[in-house]
């Protein structure tokens, strides 16, 4: 299969403008970082579509159609289509970290792994997703989200939509399974999720687990917040199950938001 561009010791640091062209039939099946870009730092990618991709990573690693790990990078006007399997995985990227903006991203993907998201598996340290959408299916044994598996440390999703069927673990281990985000300590604003969500513990139509951190107080959004957002898919689980949020920390904040899907909960629901 294809050998990814960039690795941890020698990352891709350049700019790639696809000029509206399409990359078709990308195939990767390997151990370690898997994606068109293996590891990117301060990289820029724009105006490109990746279609009918098949990306698979074995071992405790990261995988995504565009990139396995993207550090402080900018991605805009990019479309991804295909399947991703592995550990920390996303339809676009396995992990994004230390800032970075992801704007006008579209995805139609099938994602199956441990920590999994329709676009990003794990978004860490001030990553922003804006004006983006994703359709398809996400299956995970850990954190699972229709758009992002997990958001930590000042991440944000703004003006974005997920229409993804999300299926989480049936084990007793508390995780987070959500139609948009599995677990979030970031800020979500003007976002919607319409796919059905099924899991075990901490399952929500929009967010499975909503945490609170104080570091976003000067950014215009509060950490652990949901503002002007909605969820419409059916939600099912065992404990801490909700049409909008499954479980939230004491100081997490939800404003002008609602969930309207059918709810099935064996024990505790919200």
CSV table of C-alpha atoms in Angstrom, one decimal:
chain,number,residue,atom,x,y,z
A,1,UNK,CA,0.0,0.0,0.0
A,2,UNK,CA,0.8,3.7,0.0
A,3,UNK,CA,3.7,4.9,2.2
A,4,UNK,CA,2.4,7.9,4.3
A,5,UNK,CA,4.1,11.3,3.9
A,6,UNK,CA,5.9,12.3,7.0
A,7,UNK,CA,6.7,10.5,10.3
A,8,UNK,CA,7.2,11.5,13.9
A,9,UNK,CA,11.0,12.2,13.5
A,10,UNK,CA,10.6,13.8,10.1
A,11,UNK,CA,7.1,15.3,9.8
A,12,UNK,CA,5.5,16.9,6.8
A,13,UNK,CA,5.7,20.7,7.3
A,14,UNK,CA,4.7,21.9,3.8
A,15,UNK,CA,1.6,23.2,2.0
A,16,UNK,CA,-0.5,21.1,-0.3
A,17,UNK,CA,-3.1,22.9,-2.4
A,18,UNK,CA,-5.0,20.2,-4.4
A,19,UNK,CA,-6.5,22.8,-6.8
A,20,UNK,CA,-9.8,21.0,-6.8
A,21,UNK,CA,-8.4,17.6,-7.9
A,22,UNK,CA,-9.3,14.2,-6.5
A,23,UNK,CA,-7.1,11.5,-5.1
A,24,UNK,CA,-8.8,8.2,-5.7
A,25,UNK,CA,-8.4,4.7,-4.3
A,26,UNK,CA,-5.8,5.4,-1.6
A,27,UNK,CA,-4.9,2.1,0.0
A,28,UNK,CA,-2.9,1.7,3.3
A,29,UNK,CA,-2.7,-1.4,5.5
A,30,UNK,CA,0.3,-1.2,7.9
A,31,UNK,CA,1.4,-0.9,11.5
A,32,UNK,CA,2.0,2.5,12.8
A,33,UNK,CA,0.8,5.9,11.5
A,34,UNK,CA,-1.5,5.5,8.6
A,35,UNK,CA,-2.9,8.2,6.2
A,36,UNK,CA,-2.0,10.2,3.2
A,37,UNK,CA,0.1,12.2,5.7
A,38,UNK,CA,1.6,10.1,8.5
A,39,UNK,CA,2.6,13.0,10.8
A,40,UNK,CA,2.2,16.7,9.9
A,41,UNK,CA,3.4,19.7,11.8
A,42,UNK,CA,2.4,23.3,10.9
A,43,UNK,CA,1.2,21.8,7.6
A,44,UNK,CA,-1.5,23.3,5.3
A,45,UNK,CA,-3.8,21.2,3.2
A,46,UNK,CA,-6.6,22.6,1.0
A,47,UNK,CA,-8.9,22.1,-2.0
A,48,UNK,CA,-8.7,18.4,-2.4
A,49,UNK,CA,-11.0,15.4,-2.4
A,50,UNK,CA,-10.0,11.9,-1.3
A,51,UNK,CA,-12.4,9.2,-2.5
A,52,UNK,CA,-12.8,5.5,-2.1
A,53,UNK,CA,-10.0,5.3,0.4
A,54,UNK,CA,-9.2,2.3,2.5
A,55,UNK,CA,-6.9,3.0,5.5
A,56,UNK,CA,-6.0,0.4,8.2
A,57,UNK,CA,-3.5,0.6,11.0
A,58,UNK,CA,-2.6,-2.2,13.4
A,59,UNK,CA,-1.1,-1.7,16.8
A,60,UNK,CA,-1.5,1.2,19.3
A,61,UNK,CA,-1.4,3.9,16.7
A,62,UNK,CA,-3.3,6.6,14.7
A,63,UNK,CA,-5.1,6.5,11.3
A,64,UNK,CA,-7.1,8.8,9.1
A,65,UNK,CA,-7.7,9.2,5.4
A,66,UNK,CA,-6.0,12.6,5.2
A,67,UNK,CA,-3.6,12.2,8.2
A,68,UNK,CA,-2.7,10.0,11.1
A,69,UNK,CA,-1.5,12.9,13.4
A,70,UNK,CA,-1.8,16.5,12.5
A,71,UNK,CA,0.0,19.0,14.8
A,72,UNK,CA,-0.8,22.8,14.6
A,73,UNK,CA,-2.0,22.4,11.1
A,74,UNK,CA,-4.6,24.1,8.9
A,75,UNK,CA,-7.0,22.1,6.7
A,76,UNK,CA,-9.8,23.6,4.6
A,77,UNK,CA,-12.1,22.7,1.7
A,78,UNK,CA,-11.2,19.0,2.0
A,79,UNK,CA,-13.5,16.1,1.3
A,80,UNK,CA,-12.9,12.5,2.5
A,81,UNK,CA,-14.7,9.3,1.5
A,82,UNK,CA,-13.9,5.7,2.5
A,83,UNK,CA,-13.1,3.5,5.4
A,84,UNK,CA,-10.7,3.6,8.3
A,85,UNK,CA,-9.9,0.9,10.9
A,86,UNK,CA,-7.4,1.0,13.8
A,87,UNK,CA,-7.0,2.3,17.3
A,88,UNK,CA,-7.2,6.1,17.4
A,89,UNK,CA,-8.9,6.9,14.2
A,90,UNK,CA,-11.0,9.4,12.3
A,91,UNK,CA,-12.4,9.7,8.8
A,92,UNK,CA,-10.1,12.8,8.3
A,93,UNK,CA,-7.5,12.4,11.0
A,94,UNK,CA,-6.7,10.1,13.9
A,95,UNK,CA,-5.4,12.9,16.1
A,96,UNK,CA,-5.3,16.6,15.9
A,97,UNK,CA,-3.3,18.6,18.5
A,98,UNK,CA,-1.8,21.8,19.6
A,99,UNK,CA,-4.1,24.2,17.8
A,100,UNK,CA,-5.1,23.8,14.2
A,101,UNK,CA,-8.2,24.7,12.3
A,102,UNK,CA,-10.4,22.5,10.2
A,103,UNK,CA,-12.8,24.4,8.0
A,104,UNK,CA,-15.3,23.4,5.3
A,105,UNK,CA,-14.5,19.7,5.7
A,106,UNK,CA,-17.0,17.1,4.4
A,107,UNK,CA,-16.9,13.3,5.0
A,108,UNK,CA,-18.8,10.2,4.0
A,109,UNK,CA,-17.0,7.5,5.9
A,110,UNK,CA,-17.1,4.2,7.7
A,111,UNK,CA,-14.9,4.2,10.8
A,112,UNK,CA,-14.2,1.3,13.2
A,113,UNK,CA,-11.7,1.4,16.1
A,114,UNK,CA,-11.0,2.1,19.7
A,115,UNK,CA,-11.3,5.9,20.0
A,116,UNK,CA,-13.1,6.9,16.8
A,117,UNK,CA,-14.8,9.9,15.2
A,118,UNK,CA,-16.4,10.5,11.8
A,119,UNK,CA,-13.8,13.2,11.1
A,120,UNK,CA,-11.3,13.3,14.0
A,121,UNK,CA,-10.6,10.6,16.5
A,122,UNK,CA,-9.0,12.7,19.3
A,123,UNK,CA,-8.9,16.6,19.2
A,124,UNK,CA,-6.5,18.0,21.7
A,125,UNK,CA,-5.3,21.5,22.7
A,126,UNK,CA,-7.4,24.3,21.0
A,127,UNK,CA,-8.3,22.5,17.8
A,128,UNK,CA,-11.2,24.2,16.0
A,129,UNK,CA,-13.7,22.5,13.6
A,130,UNK,CA,-15.9,24.9,11.7
A,131,UNK,CA,-18.5,24.8,8.9
A,132,UNK,CA,-18.1,21.0,8.4
A,133,UNK,CA,-20.3,18.0,7.9
A,134,UNK,CA,-20.0,14.2,8.0
A,135,UNK,CA,-22.2,11.2,7.1
A,136,UNK,CA,-21.7,7.5,7.5
A,137,UNK,CA,-21.1,5.1,10.4
A,138,UNK,CA,-18.8,5.0,13.4
A,139,UNK,CA,-18.2,1.9,15.5
A,140,UNK,CA,-15.9,1.9,18.6
A,141,UNK,CA,-14.9,0.0,21.6
A,142,UNK,CA,-14.1,3.2,23.5
A,143,UNK,CA,-14.9,6.8,22.9
A,144,UNK,CA,-17.1,7.3,19.8
A,145,UNK,CA,-18.5,10.4,18.1
A,146,UNK,CA,-20.3,11.1,14.9
A,147,UNK,CA,-17.8,13.9,14.2
A,148,UNK,CA,-15.1,13.7,16.9
A,149,UNK,CA,-14.4,10.9,19.3
A,150,UNK,CA,-13.0,13.2,22.0
A,151,UNK,CA,-12.3,16.9,22.5
A,152,UNK,CA,-10.0,18.0,25.3
A,153,UNK,CA,-8.1,21.2,26.2
A,154,UNK,CA,-10.0,24.1,24.5
A,155,UNK,CA,-11.3,22.3,21.4
A,156,UNK,CA,-14.3,23.8,19.6
A,157,UNK,CA,-16.9,22.7,17.1
A,158,UNK,CA,-18.9,25.5,15.4
A,159,UNK,CA,-21.6,25.5,12.8
A,160,UNK,CA,-21.2,21.8,11.9
A,161,UNK,CA,-23.4,18.8,11.4
A,162,UNK,CA,-23.1,15.0,11.8
A,163,UNK,CA,-25.5,12.5,10.3
A,164,UNK,CA,-23.8,9.4,11.4
A,165,UNK,CA,-24.9,6.1,12.9
A,166,UNK,CA,-22.7,5.7,16.1
A,167,UNK,CA,-22.3,2.4,17.8
A,168,UNK,CA,-20.3,2.2,21.0
A,169,UNK,CA,-19.1,-0.6,23.3
A,170,UNK,CA,-21.4,-2.8,25.3
A,171,UNK,CA,-18.8,-3.3,28.0
A,172,UNK,CA,-19.1,-2.1,31.6
A,173,UNK,CA,-16.3,0.5,31.2
A,174,UNK,CA,-17.6,4.1,31.2
A,175,UNK,CA,-16.6,5.9,28.1
A,176,UNK,CA,-18.6,8.4,26.0
A,177,UNK,CA,-20.7,7.8,22.9
A,178,UNK,CA,-22.4,10.7,21.1
A,179,UNK,CA,-24.0,11.6,17.8
A,180,UNK,CA,-21.5,14.5,17.4
A,181,UNK,CA,-18.8,14.0,20.1
A,182,UNK,CA,-18.1,11.0,22.4
A,183,UNK,CA,-16.6,13.0,25.2
A,184,UNK,CA,-16.2,16.8,25.3
A,185,UNK,CA,-14.4,19.3,27.5
A,186,UNK,CA,-14.6,21.9,24.7
A,187,UNK,CA,-17.2,24.2,23.4
A,188,UNK,CA,-19.9,23.3,20.9
A,189,UNK,CA,-22.0,26.0,19.2
A,190,UNK,CA,-24.6,25.8,16.5
A,191,UNK,CA,-24.1,22.1,15.8
A,192,UNK,CA,-26.5,19.3,15.0
A,193,UNK,CA,-26.5,15.6,15.1
A,194,UNK,CA,-29.2,13.5,13.4
A,195,UNK,CA,-27.8,9.9,13.4
A,196,UNK,CA,-28.9,7.1,15.8
A,197,UNK,CA,-26.7,6.4,18.7
A,198,UNK,CA,-26.3,3.2,20.6
A,199,UNK,CA,-23.9,2.4,23.5
A,200,UNK,CA,-23.8,1.3,27.1
A,201,UNK,CA,-22.7,4.0,29.6
A,202,UNK,CA,-22.7,7.8,28.9
A,203,UNK,CA,-24.6,7.9,25.7
A,204,UNK,CA,-26.1,11.1,24.2
A,205,UNK,CA,-27.7,12.2,21.0
A,206,UNK,CA,-25.2,15.0,20.7
A,207,UNK,CA,-22.5,14.3,23.4
A,208,UNK,CA,-22.0,11.2,25.4
A,209,UNK,CA,-20.0,12.9,28.3
A,210,UNK,CA,-19.7,16.6,28.8
A,211,UNK,CA,-16.8,17.7,31.0
A,212,UNK,CA,-15.9,21.1,32.4
A,213,UNK,CA,-12.5,22.8,32.3
A,214,UNK,CA,-11.9,26.5,33.1
A,215,UNK,CA,-9.3,27.4,30.5
A,216,UNK,CA,-11.8,28.6,27.8
A,217,UNK,CA,-13.4,31.4,29.8
A,218,UNK,CA,-11.8,34.2,27.7
A,219,UNK,CA,-12.4,32.6,24.3
A,220,UNK,CA,-16.0,33.5,23.8
A,221,UNK,CA,-17.2,30.0,24.7
A,222,UNK,CA,-17.2,28.2,28.0
A,223,UNK,CA,-15.4,24.9,28.2
A,224,UNK,CA,-17.8,22.0,28.7
A,225,UNK,CA,-20.5,24.0,27.0
A,226,UNK,CA,-23.2,23.4,24.4
A,227,UNK,CA,-24.9,26.4,22.9
A,228,UNK,CA,-27.7,26.6,20.3
A,229,UNK,CA,-27.3,23.0,19.2
A,230,UNK,CA,-29.6,20.0,18.7
A,231,UNK,CA,-29.8,16.2,18.3
A,232,UNK,CA,-32.6,14.3,16.5
A,233,UNK,CA,-31.5,10.6,16.3
A,234,UNK,CA,-32.8,7.7,18.4
A,235,UNK,CA,-30.6,7.1,21.5
A,236,UNK,CA,-30.2,3.8,23.4
A,237,UNK,CA,-28.1,2.6,26.2
A,238,UNK,CA,-28.0,1.4,29.8
A,239,UNK,CA,-26.7,4.1,32.2
A,240,UNK,CA,-26.5,7.9,31.8
A,241,UNK,CA,-28.4,8.1,28.5
A,242,UNK,CA,-29.9,11.3,27.1
A,243,UNK,CA,-31.4,12.6,23.9
A,244,UNK,CA,-28.9,15.5,24.0
A,245,UNK,CA,-26.2,14.6,26.6
A,246,UNK,CA,-25.7,11.3,28.4
A,247,UNK,CA,-23.7,12.5,31.4
A,248,UNK,CA,-22.4,16.0,32.4
A,249,UNK,CA,-20.1,17.3,35.1
A,250,UNK,CA,-21.5,19.7,37.6
A,251,UNK,CA,-20.3,23.0,36.0
A,252,UNK,CA,-20.8,22.0,32.4
A,253,UNK,CA,-23.3,24.3,30.7
A,254,UNK,CA,-26.0,23.7,28.1
A,255,UNK,CA,-27.9,26.6,26.7
A,256,UNK,CA,-30.7,26.9,24.0
A,257,UNK,CA,-30.2,23.3,23.0
A,258,UNK,CA,-32.4,20.2,22.8
A,259,UNK,CA,-32.7,16.6,21.9
A,260,UNK,CA,-35.8,15.2,20.2
A,261,UNK,CA,-35.0,11.6,19.3
A,262,UNK,CA,-36.6,8.5,20.8
A,263,UNK,CA,-34.9,7.4,24.1
A,264,UNK,CA,-34.3,3.8,25.3
A,265,UNK,CA,-32.5,3.4,28.7
A,266,UNK,CA,-32.3,0.3,30.8
A,267,UNK,CA,-31.4,2.0,34.0
A,268,UNK,CA,-30.7,5.8,34.3
A,269,UNK,CA,-31.6,8.4,31.6
A,270,UNK,CA,-31.8,12.1,31.3
